[in-house]
mmCIF file of C-alpha atoms and ligand atoms in Angstrom:
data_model
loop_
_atom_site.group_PDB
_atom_site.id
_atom_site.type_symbol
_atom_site.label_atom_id
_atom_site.label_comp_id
_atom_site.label_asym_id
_atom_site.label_seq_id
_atom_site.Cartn_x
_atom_site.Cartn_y
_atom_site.Cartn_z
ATOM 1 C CA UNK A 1 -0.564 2.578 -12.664
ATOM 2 C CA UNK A 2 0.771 2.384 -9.187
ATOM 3 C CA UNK A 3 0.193 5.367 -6.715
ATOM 4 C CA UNK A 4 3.041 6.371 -4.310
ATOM 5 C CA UNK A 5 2.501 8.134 -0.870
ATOM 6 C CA UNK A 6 5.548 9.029 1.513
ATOM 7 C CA UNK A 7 6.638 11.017 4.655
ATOM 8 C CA UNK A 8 9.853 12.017 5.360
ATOM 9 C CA UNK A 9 10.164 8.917 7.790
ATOM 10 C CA UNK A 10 9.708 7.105 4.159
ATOM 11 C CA UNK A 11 11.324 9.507 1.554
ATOM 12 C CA UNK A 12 14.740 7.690 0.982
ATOM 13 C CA UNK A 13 12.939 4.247 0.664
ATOM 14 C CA UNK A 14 10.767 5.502 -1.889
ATOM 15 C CA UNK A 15 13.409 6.467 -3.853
ATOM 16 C CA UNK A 16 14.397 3.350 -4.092
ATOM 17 C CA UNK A 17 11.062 1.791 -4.628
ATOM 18 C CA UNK A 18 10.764 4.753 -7.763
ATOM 19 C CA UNK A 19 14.145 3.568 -9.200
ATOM 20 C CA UNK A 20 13.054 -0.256 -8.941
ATOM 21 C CA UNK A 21 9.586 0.312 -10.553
ATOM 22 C CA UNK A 22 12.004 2.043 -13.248
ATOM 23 C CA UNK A 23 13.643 -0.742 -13.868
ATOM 24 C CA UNK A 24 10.726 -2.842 -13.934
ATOM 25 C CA UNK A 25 9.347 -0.916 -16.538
ATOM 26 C CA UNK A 26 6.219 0.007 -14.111
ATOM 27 C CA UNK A 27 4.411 3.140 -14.430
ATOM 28 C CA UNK A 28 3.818 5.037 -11.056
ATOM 29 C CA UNK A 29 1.835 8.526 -10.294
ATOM 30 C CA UNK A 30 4.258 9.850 -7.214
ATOM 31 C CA UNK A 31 1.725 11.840 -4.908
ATOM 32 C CA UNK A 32 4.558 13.305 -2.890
ATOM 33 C CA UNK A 33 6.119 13.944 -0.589
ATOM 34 C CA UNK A 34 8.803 15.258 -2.790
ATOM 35 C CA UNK A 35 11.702 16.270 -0.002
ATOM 36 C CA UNK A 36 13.168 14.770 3.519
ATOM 37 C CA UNK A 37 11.522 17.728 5.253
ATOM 38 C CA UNK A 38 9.495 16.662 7.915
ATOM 39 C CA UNK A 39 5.810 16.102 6.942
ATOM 40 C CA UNK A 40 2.598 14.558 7.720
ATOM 41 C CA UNK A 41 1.863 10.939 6.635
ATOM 42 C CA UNK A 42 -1.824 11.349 6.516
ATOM 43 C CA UNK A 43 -1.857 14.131 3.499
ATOM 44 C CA UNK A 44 0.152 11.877 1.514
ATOM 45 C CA UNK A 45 -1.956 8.557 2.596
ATOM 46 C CA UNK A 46 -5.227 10.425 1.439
ATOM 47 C CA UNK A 47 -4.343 11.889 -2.362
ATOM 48 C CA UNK A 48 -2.413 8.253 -3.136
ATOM 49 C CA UNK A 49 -5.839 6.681 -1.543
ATOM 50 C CA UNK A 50 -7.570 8.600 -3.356
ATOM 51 C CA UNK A 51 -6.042 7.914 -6.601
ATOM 52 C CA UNK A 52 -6.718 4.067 -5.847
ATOM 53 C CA UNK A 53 -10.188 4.718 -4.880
ATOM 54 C CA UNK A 54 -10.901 6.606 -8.141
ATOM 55 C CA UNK A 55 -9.593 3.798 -10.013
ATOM 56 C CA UNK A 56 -6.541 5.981 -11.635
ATOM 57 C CA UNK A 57 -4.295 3.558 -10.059
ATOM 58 C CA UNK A 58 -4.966 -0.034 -9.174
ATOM 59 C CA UNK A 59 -2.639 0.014 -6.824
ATOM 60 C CA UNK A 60 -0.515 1.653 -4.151
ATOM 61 C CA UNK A 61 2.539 1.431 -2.007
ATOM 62 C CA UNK A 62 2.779 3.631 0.857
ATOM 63 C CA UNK A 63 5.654 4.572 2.827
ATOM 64 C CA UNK A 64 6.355 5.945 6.452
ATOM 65 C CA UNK A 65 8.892 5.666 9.257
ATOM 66 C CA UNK A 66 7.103 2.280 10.041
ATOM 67 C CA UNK A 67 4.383 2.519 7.680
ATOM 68 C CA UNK A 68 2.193 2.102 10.741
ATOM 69 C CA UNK A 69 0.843 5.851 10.698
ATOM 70 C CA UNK A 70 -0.032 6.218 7.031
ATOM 71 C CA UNK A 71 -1.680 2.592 6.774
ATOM 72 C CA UNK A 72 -3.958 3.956 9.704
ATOM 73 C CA UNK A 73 -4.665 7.020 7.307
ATOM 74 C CA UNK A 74 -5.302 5.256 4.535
ATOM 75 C CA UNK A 75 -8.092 2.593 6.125
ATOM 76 C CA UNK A 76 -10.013 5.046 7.018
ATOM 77 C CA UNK A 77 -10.581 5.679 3.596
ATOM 78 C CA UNK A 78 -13.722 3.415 2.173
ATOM 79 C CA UNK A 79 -12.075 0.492 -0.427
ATOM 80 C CA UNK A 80 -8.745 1.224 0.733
ATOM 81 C CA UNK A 81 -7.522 -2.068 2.356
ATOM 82 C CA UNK A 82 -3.717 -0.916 3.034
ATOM 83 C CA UNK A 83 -1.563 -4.165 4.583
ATOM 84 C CA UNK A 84 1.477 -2.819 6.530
ATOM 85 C CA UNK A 85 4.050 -5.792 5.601
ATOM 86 C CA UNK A 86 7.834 -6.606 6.693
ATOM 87 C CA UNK A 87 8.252 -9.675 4.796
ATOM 88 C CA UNK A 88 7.283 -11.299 1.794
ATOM 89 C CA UNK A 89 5.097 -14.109 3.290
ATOM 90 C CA UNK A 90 2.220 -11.574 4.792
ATOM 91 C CA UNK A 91 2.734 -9.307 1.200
ATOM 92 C CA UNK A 92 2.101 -12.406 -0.651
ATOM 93 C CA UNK A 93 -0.822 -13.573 1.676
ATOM 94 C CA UNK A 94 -2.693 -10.086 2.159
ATOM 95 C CA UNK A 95 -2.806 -10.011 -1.511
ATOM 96 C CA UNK A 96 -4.000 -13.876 -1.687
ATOM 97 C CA UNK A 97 -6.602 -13.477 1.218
ATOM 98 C CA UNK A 98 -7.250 -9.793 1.138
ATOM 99 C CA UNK A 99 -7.096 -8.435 -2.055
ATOM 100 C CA UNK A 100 -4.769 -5.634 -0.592
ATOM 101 C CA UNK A 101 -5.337 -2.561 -2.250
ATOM 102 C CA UNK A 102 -2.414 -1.095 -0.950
ATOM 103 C CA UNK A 103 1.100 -1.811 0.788
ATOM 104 C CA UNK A 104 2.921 -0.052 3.583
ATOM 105 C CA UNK A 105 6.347 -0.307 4.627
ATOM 106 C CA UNK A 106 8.391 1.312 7.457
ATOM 107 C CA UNK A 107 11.349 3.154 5.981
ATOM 108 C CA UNK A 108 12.815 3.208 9.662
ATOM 109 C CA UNK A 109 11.741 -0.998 9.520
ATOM 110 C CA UNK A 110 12.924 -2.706 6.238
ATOM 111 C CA UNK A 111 16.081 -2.239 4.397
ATOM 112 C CA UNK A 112 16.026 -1.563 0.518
ATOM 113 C CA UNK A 113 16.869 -5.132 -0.464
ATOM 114 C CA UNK A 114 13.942 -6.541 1.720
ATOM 115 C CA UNK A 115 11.766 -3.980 0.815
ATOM 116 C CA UNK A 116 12.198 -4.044 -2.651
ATOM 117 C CA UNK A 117 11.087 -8.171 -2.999
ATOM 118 C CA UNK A 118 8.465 -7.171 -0.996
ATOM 119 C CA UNK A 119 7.077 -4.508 -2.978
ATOM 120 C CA UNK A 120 7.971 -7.404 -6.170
ATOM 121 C CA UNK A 121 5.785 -10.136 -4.391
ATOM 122 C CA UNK A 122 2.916 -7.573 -3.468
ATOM 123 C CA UNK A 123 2.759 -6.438 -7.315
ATOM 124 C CA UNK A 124 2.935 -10.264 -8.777
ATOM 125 C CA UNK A 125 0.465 -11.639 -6.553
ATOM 126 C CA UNK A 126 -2.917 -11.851 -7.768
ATOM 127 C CA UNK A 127 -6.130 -12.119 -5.383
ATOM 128 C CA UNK A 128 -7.020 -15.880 -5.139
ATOM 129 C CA UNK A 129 -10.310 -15.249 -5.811
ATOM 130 C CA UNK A 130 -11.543 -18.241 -3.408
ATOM 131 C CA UNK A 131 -15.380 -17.559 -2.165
ATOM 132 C CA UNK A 132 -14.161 -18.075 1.559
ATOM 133 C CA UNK A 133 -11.658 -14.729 0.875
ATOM 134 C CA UNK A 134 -14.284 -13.170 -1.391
ATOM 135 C CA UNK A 135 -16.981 -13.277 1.480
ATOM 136 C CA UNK A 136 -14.469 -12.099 4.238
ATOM 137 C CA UNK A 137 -13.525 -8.959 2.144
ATOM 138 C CA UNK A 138 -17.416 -8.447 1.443
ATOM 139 C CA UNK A 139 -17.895 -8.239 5.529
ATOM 140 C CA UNK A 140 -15.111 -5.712 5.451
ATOM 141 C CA UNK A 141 -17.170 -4.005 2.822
ATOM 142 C CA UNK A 142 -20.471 -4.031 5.226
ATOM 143 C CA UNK A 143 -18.421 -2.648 7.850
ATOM 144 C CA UNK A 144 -17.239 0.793 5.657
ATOM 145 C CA UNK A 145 -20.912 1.119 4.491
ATOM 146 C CA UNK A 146 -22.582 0.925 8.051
ATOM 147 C CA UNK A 147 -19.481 2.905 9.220
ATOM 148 C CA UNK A 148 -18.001 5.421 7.017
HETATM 149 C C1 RB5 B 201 7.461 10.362 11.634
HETATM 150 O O1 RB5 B 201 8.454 10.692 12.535
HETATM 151 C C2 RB5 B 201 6.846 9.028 11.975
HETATM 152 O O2 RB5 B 201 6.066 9.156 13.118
HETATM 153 C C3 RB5 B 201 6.035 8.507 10.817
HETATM 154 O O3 RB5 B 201 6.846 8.398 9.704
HETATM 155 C C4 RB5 B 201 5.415 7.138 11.010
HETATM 156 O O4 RB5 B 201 6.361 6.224 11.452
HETATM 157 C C5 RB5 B 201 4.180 7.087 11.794
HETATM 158 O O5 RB5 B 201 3.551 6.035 11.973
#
């Protein structure tokens, strides 16, 4: 299950993203927000964060006007590593290296056909797993318990 989080800076995009996740035959819980009116990116970051913290989805895809604002929101959240990407390279490496929980894109930044291969590579790439990435992420982990 994939969780989806929008503004209105991100609403058209994630219609598309919706329709292509359709096609793909991949289940998504849409946590809003459901019209263009304008909106704030943080109460949409937080309940499809929250839905990947809990576990009910393993993943997320989060969309803003440059997906800037509601990756902030969403880091601030403990196990939520949110990667704002504009290509495919960094979507396919912050899932490699990271173990990105989440991905943001900038409705205002990426057209549909970009953003949909992005949002393709992000879903297909699995964490490598390598102890060098595993310890990295584990740091990141220190920091949200000494922090958060
Ligand atoms: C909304 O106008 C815009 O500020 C928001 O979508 C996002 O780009 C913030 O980072």
């Amino acid at each position: 299950m994939i969780a989806l989080g929008c503004d209105h800076g991100g609403f058209e995009l994630m219609q598309q993203i919706k329709a292509h996740l359709d096609s793909r035959g991949l289940a998504y819980t849409d946590f809003g927000t459901f019209t263009p009116e304008s909106c704030d990116y943080a109460d949409f970051a937080v309940k499809a964060g929250e839905a990947v913290q809990s576990g009910e989805c393993e993943k997320g895809i989060l969309v803003c006007g440059t997906g800037i604002g509601i990756s902030i929101a969403a880091n601030k959240m403990k196990g939520i590593r949110a990667a704002v990407c504009t290509d495919c390279f960094t979507a396919e490496a912050t899932r490699l290296h990271n173990d990105a929980n989440m991905l943001a894109m900038g409705g205002r930044v990426v057209g549909p056909g970009l953003a949909l291969k992005i949002v393709d590579t992000f879903l297909d790439t699995p964490f490598s797993g390598e102890e060098r990435h595993v310890r990295r992420i584990a740091k990141i982990q220190e920091l949200e318990n000494e922090d958060m």
